[in-house]
Coordinates of C-alpha atoms and ligand atoms in Angstrom, one line a residue:
M175 CA 23.9 -228.8 63.9
R176 CA 23.3 -228.4 60.1
V177 CA 25.8 -226.4 58.0
P178 CA 24.6 -226.0 54.4
Y179 CA 27.3 -225.4 51.8
S180 CA 25.6 -222.2 50.9
D181 CA 22.6 -220.4 52.4
L182 CA 20.8 -218.3 49.9
Y183 CA 17.7 -218.1 52.2
A184 CA 19.7 -216.5 55.0
E185 CA 21.2 -214.1 52.5
Y186 CA 17.8 -213.1 51.2
H187 CA 16.5 -212.5 54.7
S188 CA 19.4 -210.2 55.6
M189 CA 18.2 -207.9 52.8
K190 CA 14.6 -208.9 52.3
Q191 CA 13.0 -205.4 52.3
D192 CA 15.4 -203.9 49.8
I193 CA 15.1 -206.9 47.4
D194 CA 11.3 -207.1 47.6
C195 CA 11.1 -203.4 46.9
A196 CA 13.5 -203.6 44.0
I197 CA 11.6 -206.4 42.4
Q198 CA 8.3 -204.5 42.9
K199 CA 9.7 -201.4 41.2
V200 CA 10.7 -203.4 38.1
I201 CA 7.3 -204.9 37.8
E202 CA 5.6 -201.5 38.2
S203 CA 7.8 -200.1 35.4
T204 CA 7.5 -203.3 33.3
A205 CA 11.2 -203.0 32.5
F206 CA 11.5 -206.7 32.2
S207 CA 14.1 -207.3 29.5
G208 CA 17.1 -204.9 29.2
G209 CA 16.0 -201.3 30.1
P210 CA 16.9 -198.8 32.8
Y211 CA 17.6 -201.3 35.6
V212 CA 20.1 -203.2 33.4
D213 CA 21.7 -199.9 32.2
A214 CA 22.1 -198.8 35.9
F215 CA 23.5 -202.1 37.0
E216 CA 26.0 -202.1 34.1
Q217 CA 27.3 -198.7 35.1
E218 CA 27.6 -199.7 38.8
F219 CA 29.3 -203.0 38.0
A220 CA 31.8 -201.4 35.6
A221 CA 32.7 -198.9 38.3
H222 CA 33.1 -201.7 40.8
C223 CA 35.5 -203.5 38.4
D224 CA 37.6 -200.4 37.7
C225 CA 36.3 -200.7 34.1
E226 CA 34.9 -198.4 31.4
T227 CA 31.9 -200.4 30.7
A228 CA 29.9 -203.6 31.4
I229 CA 27.4 -205.5 29.3
G230 CA 24.7 -207.6 31.0
V231 CA 23.9 -210.9 29.5
G232 CA 21.9 -214.1 30.4
S233 CA 24.7 -216.1 32.1
G234 CA 28.4 -216.4 32.6
T235 CA 28.6 -219.0 29.9
E236 CA 27.0 -216.6 27.4
A237 CA 29.4 -213.9 28.5
L238 CA 32.3 -216.1 27.5
W239 CA 30.7 -217.2 24.3
L240 CA 29.8 -213.7 23.1
T241 CA 33.1 -212.3 24.0
L242 CA 34.9 -215.0 22.0
L243 CA 32.5 -214.3 19.0
A244 CA 33.1 -210.6 19.3
K245 CA 36.9 -211.3 19.0
D246 CA 36.1 -213.1 15.8
I247 CA 37.1 -216.4 17.2
G248 CA 35.6 -219.4 15.4
P249 CA 36.3 -222.6 13.4
G250 CA 40.0 -223.2 12.8
D251 CA 41.0 -221.1 15.8
E252 CA 42.5 -222.3 19.1
V253 CA 41.9 -220.9 22.6
I254 CA 44.1 -221.8 25.5
T255 CA 42.6 -222.4 29.0
V256 CA 43.0 -224.7 31.9
A257 CA 42.1 -228.4 32.6
N258 CA 41.0 -227.5 36.1
T259 CA 37.9 -225.3 35.6
F260 CA 34.1 -225.4 35.5
V261 CA 33.0 -226.9 32.2
A262 CA 31.5 -223.6 30.9
T263 CA 34.9 -222.2 30.0
V264 CA 35.4 -225.0 27.5
E265 CA 31.8 -225.1 26.4
A266 CA 32.0 -221.4 25.3
I267 CA 35.1 -222.0 23.3
L268 CA 33.5 -225.0 21.5
M269 CA 30.3 -223.1 20.8
T270 CA 32.3 -220.7 18.6
G271 CA 33.7 -223.7 16.6
A272 CA 37.2 -223.1 18.0
K273 CA 39.3 -225.7 19.7
P274 CA 40.1 -225.5 23.4
V275 CA 43.8 -226.2 24.1
L276 CA 44.3 -227.1 27.8
V277 CA 47.3 -226.4 30.1
D278 CA 47.9 -227.4 33.7
V279 CA 47.4 -225.3 36.8
D280 CA 49.8 -224.1 39.5
E281 CA 50.1 -226.4 42.5
R282 CA 49.7 -223.5 45.0
T283 CA 47.1 -221.3 43.5
Y284 CA 45.3 -223.7 41.2
N285 CA 45.3 -221.1 38.5
I286 CA 46.8 -221.2 35.0
R287 CA 50.6 -221.7 34.8
P288 CA 51.8 -218.9 32.7
D289 CA 55.1 -220.8 31.9
L290 CA 53.1 -223.4 30.0
I291 CA 51.2 -221.0 27.7
A292 CA 54.0 -220.5 25.2
G293 CA 54.3 -224.2 24.7
A294 CA 50.6 -224.4 23.9
V295 CA 50.7 -221.6 21.3
T296 CA 50.3 -222.6 17.6
S297 CA 49.7 -220.5 14.4
R298 CA 46.0 -221.0 15.1
T299 CA 45.9 -219.7 18.7
K300 CA 43.8 -216.6 19.1
A301 CA 43.2 -216.1 22.8
V302 CA 44.0 -217.2 26.4
I303 CA 41.3 -217.5 29.0
P304 CA 42.8 -217.5 32.5
V305 CA 40.2 -218.7 35.1
H306 CA 40.4 -216.9 38.4
L307 CA 39.6 -220.1 40.2
Y308 CA 37.9 -220.2 43.7
G309 CA 38.1 -216.3 43.8
Q310 CA 41.8 -215.8 43.4
M311 CA 43.1 -214.0 40.3
A312 CA 45.6 -215.7 38.0
D313 CA 49.0 -214.2 37.7
M314 CA 47.9 -211.5 35.3
D315 CA 51.3 -209.9 34.9
A316 CA 52.7 -213.1 33.5
V317 CA 49.6 -214.2 31.6
C318 CA 49.3 -210.9 29.8
E319 CA 53.0 -210.7 29.1
V320 CA 53.2 -214.0 27.3
A321 CA 49.8 -213.6 25.6
Y322 CA 50.5 -210.2 24.2
S323 CA 54.0 -211.3 23.1
Y324 CA 52.2 -213.7 20.8
G325 CA 49.4 -211.2 19.8
L326 CA 46.7 -213.2 21.7
A327 CA 43.6 -211.8 23.2
V328 CA 43.3 -212.3 27.0
I329 CA 39.7 -212.9 28.3
E330 CA 39.4 -213.3 32.0
D331 CA 37.0 -216.0 33.3
A332 CA 36.1 -214.0 36.4
C333 CA 33.0 -216.0 37.1
Q334 CA 34.2 -216.8 40.6
A335 CA 36.1 -213.6 41.3
H336 CA 33.7 -210.6 41.7
G337 CA 35.8 -208.0 43.6
A338 CA 39.0 -210.0 43.6
E339 CA 42.2 -208.0 43.0
W340 CA 45.6 -208.3 41.5
R341 CA 48.1 -205.7 42.5
G342 CA 45.2 -203.6 43.9
R343 CA 43.3 -203.7 40.6
R344 CA 40.0 -205.5 40.3
A345 CA 39.2 -208.6 38.4
G346 CA 37.6 -207.6 35.1
S347 CA 40.0 -204.7 34.4
F348 CA 42.9 -206.8 33.0
G349 CA 43.0 -208.3 29.6
N350 CA 40.8 -207.4 26.6
A351 CA 37.6 -208.3 28.4
A352 CA 36.4 -210.3 31.4
C353 CA 33.4 -212.5 31.9
F354 CA 31.3 -212.8 35.1
S355 CA 28.5 -215.1 36.2
F356 CA 25.7 -214.1 38.5
Y357 CA 24.5 -217.6 39.1
P358 CA 22.8 -217.6 42.4
G359 CA 25.6 -219.3 44.3
K360 CA 28.4 -216.9 43.1
N361 CA 29.8 -214.2 45.4
L362 CA 27.4 -211.8 43.5
G363 CA 24.4 -213.9 42.6
A364 CA 21.1 -213.1 40.9
Y365 CA 17.8 -214.7 41.7
G366 CA 18.0 -216.7 38.5
E367 CA 20.5 -216.7 35.6
A368 CA 22.6 -213.7 34.6
G369 CA 26.1 -212.7 33.6
A370 CA 28.2 -209.8 32.4
I371 CA 31.2 -208.8 30.4
T372 CA 33.5 -205.9 31.5
T373 CA 35.9 -204.2 29.2
N374 CA 37.8 -200.9 28.5
D375 CA 37.5 -201.6 24.7
M376 CA 34.4 -199.6 23.7
E377 CA 34.4 -201.1 20.1
L378 CA 34.4 -204.6 21.5
A379 CA 31.6 -203.6 24.0
D380 CA 29.5 -202.3 21.1
K381 CA 29.9 -205.5 19.2
I382 CA 29.0 -207.6 22.3
R383 CA 25.9 -205.3 22.8
Q384 CA 24.8 -206.1 19.2
L385 CA 25.5 -209.8 19.6
R386 CA 23.4 -210.1 22.8
S387 CA 20.4 -208.6 21.0
H388 CA 20.1 -210.4 17.7
G389 CA 23.0 -208.5 16.0
Q390 CA 20.9 -205.4 15.9
S391 CA 22.5 -202.0 15.2
R392 CA 19.0 -200.5 15.4
R393 CA 15.7 -202.1 16.0
Y394 CA 15.1 -204.8 13.3
I395 CA 18.2 -203.7 11.5
H396 CA 20.7 -206.6 11.8
A397 CA 24.2 -205.6 11.1
I398 CA 25.7 -208.9 12.2
K399 CA 24.4 -212.4 13.2
G400 CA 23.5 -212.5 16.8
W401 CA 21.5 -214.1 19.5
N402 CA 19.1 -213.3 22.4
A403 CA 21.4 -213.0 25.4
R404 CA 19.8 -210.1 27.2
M405 CA 19.7 -209.6 31.0
D406 CA 16.4 -209.5 32.8
G407 CA 15.4 -206.2 34.5
I408 CA 14.5 -208.0 37.7
Q409 CA 17.9 -209.7 37.9
A410 CA 19.6 -206.3 37.3
A411 CA 17.6 -204.6 40.0
I412 CA 18.5 -207.4 42.5
L413 CA 22.1 -207.3 41.5
S414 CA 22.3 -203.5 42.1
I415 CA 21.1 -204.1 45.7
K416 CA 23.5 -206.9 46.3
L417 CA 26.5 -205.2 44.7
K418 CA 26.4 -202.6 47.5
R419 CA 27.0 -205.4 49.9
L420 CA 29.6 -207.3 47.9
D421 CA 32.7 -205.9 49.5
I422 CA 31.5 -206.5 53.0
R423 CA 30.4 -210.0 52.2
N424 CA 33.7 -210.8 50.5
A425 CA 35.5 -209.6 53.6
A426 CA 33.4 -212.0 55.7
R427 CA 34.4 -214.8 53.4
A428 CA 38.1 -213.9 53.8
R429 CA 37.7 -213.8 57.6
N430 CA 36.1 -217.2 57.5
A431 CA 38.9 -218.5 55.4
A432 CA 41.5 -217.0 57.8
F433 CA 39.8 -218.7 60.7
Y434 CA 39.9 -222.1 58.9
N435 CA 43.5 -221.6 57.9
D436 CA 44.5 -220.9 61.5
A437 CA 42.8 -224.1 62.6
F438 CA 44.0 -226.3 59.8
N439 CA 47.5 -225.0 58.9
Q440 CA 49.3 -227.3 61.3
L441 CA 47.4 -230.5 60.4
K442 CA 49.6 -233.0 58.7
G443 CA 48.3 -234.1 55.3
V444 CA 46.3 -230.9 54.8
I445 CA 47.1 -228.1 52.4
T446 CA 45.1 -224.9 53.1
P447 CA 44.5 -222.3 50.4
I448 CA 47.3 -219.8 49.7
Q449 CA 46.8 -216.2 48.8
A450 CA 49.5 -215.3 46.2
K451 CA 51.7 -212.3 46.8
H452 CA 49.8 -209.8 44.6
A453 CA 46.4 -211.3 45.0
M454 CA 43.4 -210.4 47.1
H455 CA 41.4 -213.6 47.3
V456 CA 37.6 -213.4 47.6
Y457 CA 37.1 -217.0 48.5
H458 CA 34.2 -217.9 46.3
V459 CA 35.3 -221.4 47.3
Y460 CA 37.4 -222.3 50.4
C461 CA 39.2 -225.3 48.9
L462 CA 41.8 -227.3 50.8
R463 CA 43.5 -230.4 49.8
T464 CA 43.8 -233.7 51.7
T465 CA 44.6 -237.2 50.7
G466 CA 41.7 -238.3 52.9
R467 CA 39.2 -236.2 50.9
D468 CA 36.6 -238.9 50.1
Y469 CA 36.5 -240.1 53.7
A470 CA 36.2 -236.5 55.0
L471 CA 33.5 -235.6 52.6
S472 CA 31.2 -238.5 53.7
A473 CA 32.1 -238.3 57.4
L474 CA 31.3 -234.6 57.4
K475 CA 28.1 -235.2 55.7
E476 CA 27.1 -237.5 58.6
T477 CA 27.7 -234.7 61.0
G478 CA 25.4 -232.4 59.1
I479 CA 28.2 -230.5 57.3
E480 CA 27.7 -230.2 53.6
C481 CA 30.9 -229.9 51.6
A482 CA 31.6 -229.9 47.8
I483 CA 34.3 -230.8 45.3
H484 CA 35.5 -228.3 42.8
Y485 CA 35.9 -230.3 40.6
P486 CA 35.8 -234.1 40.8
V487 CA 36.8 -234.7 37.2
P488 CA 39.1 -232.4 35.2
I489 CA 38.0 -231.3 31.8
H490 CA 40.3 -233.7 29.9
M491 CA 38.9 -236.7 31.7
Q492 CA 35.2 -235.9 31.2
D493 CA 33.5 -238.3 28.8
A494 CA 32.1 -235.4 26.8
Y495 CA 35.5 -234.0 26.1
R496 CA 37.5 -237.2 25.2
D497 CA 37.5 -236.0 21.6
L498 CA 39.9 -233.1 22.6
G499 CA 42.5 -235.9 22.4
Y500 CA 43.9 -235.7 25.9
S501 CA 44.4 -238.6 28.3
E502 CA 44.9 -239.3 32.0
G503 CA 48.3 -238.1 33.2
D504 CA 48.4 -235.1 30.8
F505 CA 47.7 -232.5 33.5
P506 CA 49.0 -233.9 36.8
T507 CA 48.1 -231.0 39.0
A508 CA 44.6 -230.8 37.8
E509 CA 44.3 -234.5 38.4
I510 CA 45.7 -234.2 42.0
C511 CA 43.2 -231.4 42.6
A512 CA 40.3 -233.6 41.4
S513 CA 41.2 -236.3 43.9
Q514 CA 42.2 -234.2 46.9
A515 CA 40.2 -231.0 46.7
L516 CA 37.6 -230.4 49.4
S517 CA 35.5 -227.3 49.6
L518 CA 34.2 -226.4 53.1
P519 CA 31.2 -224.1 53.7
A520 CA 32.7 -220.6 54.1
H521 CA 29.9 -218.4 52.9
P522 CA 29.3 -215.0 54.7
D523 CA 26.1 -216.1 56.4
L524 CA 27.8 -218.8 58.5
T525 CA 27.4 -218.1 62.3
P526 CA 30.4 -218.3 64.6
E527 CA 28.9 -221.5 66.0
Q528 CA 28.7 -223.1 62.6
M529 CA 32.3 -222.0 61.9
M530 CA 33.5 -223.6 65.2
Y531 CA 31.5 -226.7 64.5
V532 CA 33.0 -227.2 61.0
T533 CA 36.5 -226.6 62.5
E534 CA 36.1 -229.1 65.2
Q535 CA 34.5 -231.7 63.0
F536 CA 37.0 -231.4 60.2
T537 CA 39.9 -231.7 62.6
R538 CA 38.3 -234.8 64.2
V539 CA 37.4 -236.4 60.9
H540 CA 40.9 -235.7 59.5
G541 CA 42.5 -237.2 62.6
I542 CA 40.6 -240.4 62.2
S543 CA 41.4 -240.5 58.5
E544 CA 45.2 -240.0 59.2
R545 CA 45.3 -242.6 62.0
R546 CA 43.4 -245.3 60.2
N547 CA 44.9 -244.3 56.9
V548 CA 41.5 -244.9 55.5
S549 CA 42.1 -242.7 52.5
I550 CA 41.2 -244.5 49.3
N551 CA 43.5 -241.9 47.6
S552 CA 46.5 -243.1 49.5
H553 CA 48.2 -244.1 46.3
L554 CA 48.4 -240.4 45.4
P555 CA 51.4 -238.2 46.2
T556 CA 51.3 -237.1 49.8
V557 CA 50.5 -233.4 50.2
K558 CA 52.9 -232.3 52.8
Ligands
LIG660 C1 29.9 -220.3 37.1 C2 31.0 -220.4 36.2 C3 30.8 -220.2 34.8 C4 29.5 -220.2 34.1 O1 28.6 -219.2 34.6 P1 27.0 -219.5 34.4 O2 26.4 -218.2 34.8 O3 26.6 -220.6 35.3 O4 26.8 -219.8 33.0 C5 31.9 -220.2 33.9 N1 33.2 -220.3 34.5 C6 33.4 -220.5 35.8 C7 34.8 -220.7 36.2 C8 32.3 -220.6 36.7 O5 32.6 -220.8 37.9

């Protein structure tokens, strides 16, 4: 049996007619860049996020970058985020000329530790970017409380958390603004690159709308310096179709995660993902931890099961970001995640047979790894 980590082809086939029709309509109307399909999707997405407005852009990375620019963040400023994230969070900060200041993540949720934020604040700090990693929101009560007490902006990196909730409120509706990615593999994915910002701050939204279209206040009238970061009409039309199915598909991810949790909770040396008290997790990634990670990854590959690692090297240990001045040991939890994290396929298009197969094979492989103690990570702290 083959179990791909994600199956975009199966997803397309489950909604082929609607998607084909939506693409055709955009072509017929030649609304290729921006336009009515982007406007419609923005409204639908804002409503889905319990937000006033949404601004479609070219990618999640652009969403982060433009939001920081719109908050007037630039050279000389600092922005606090986590060591355990996808690189784009840090890239966006650096693109403004500001300096990323990293903090460690929580050992249970893998999200930002709010208790470390105050210690990272300086007179130059302008914003905090909590990343809702793997589809679970950061502790937004605590993050907002500490950030606002220092007068900092809060920008959610919700690129992995479409539809996730904190105390019954959706990702994207906390903080000053939130950034989403519609990279094809995300819970809500385009058929190419796309992203969006959600916010309740209409002034901020106006500024981001100008920034994404060459800083124009009117056509060819450039009020501020901008860029071309518009969303494609075809992507918007596809996203409108897929947004209608997002909640159902997120629920399927959560069911798959619960199935794995039941099967793996009792395995010694495995830490299954935890849903924090006020969180509704949408399992963009089903990430467990095991000291036998490297063995499991390769043994599962041999059985036809494709897994992933999110992420193998934390930001502060990447060659590209040595100049941030951190070193190994600075963020112990992020480093443990890097050596123990294993993401199993949990996408909504998995069949019950595939789920069973992954469960059996992971249990078998983990058993071998425990018995032989083959883990090359055995020098690391044990996980249970
Ligand atoms: C995917 C992702 C991004 C970047 O989104 P793109 O659309 O690929 O530019 C940023 N942050 C996180 C946490 C992500 O997972």
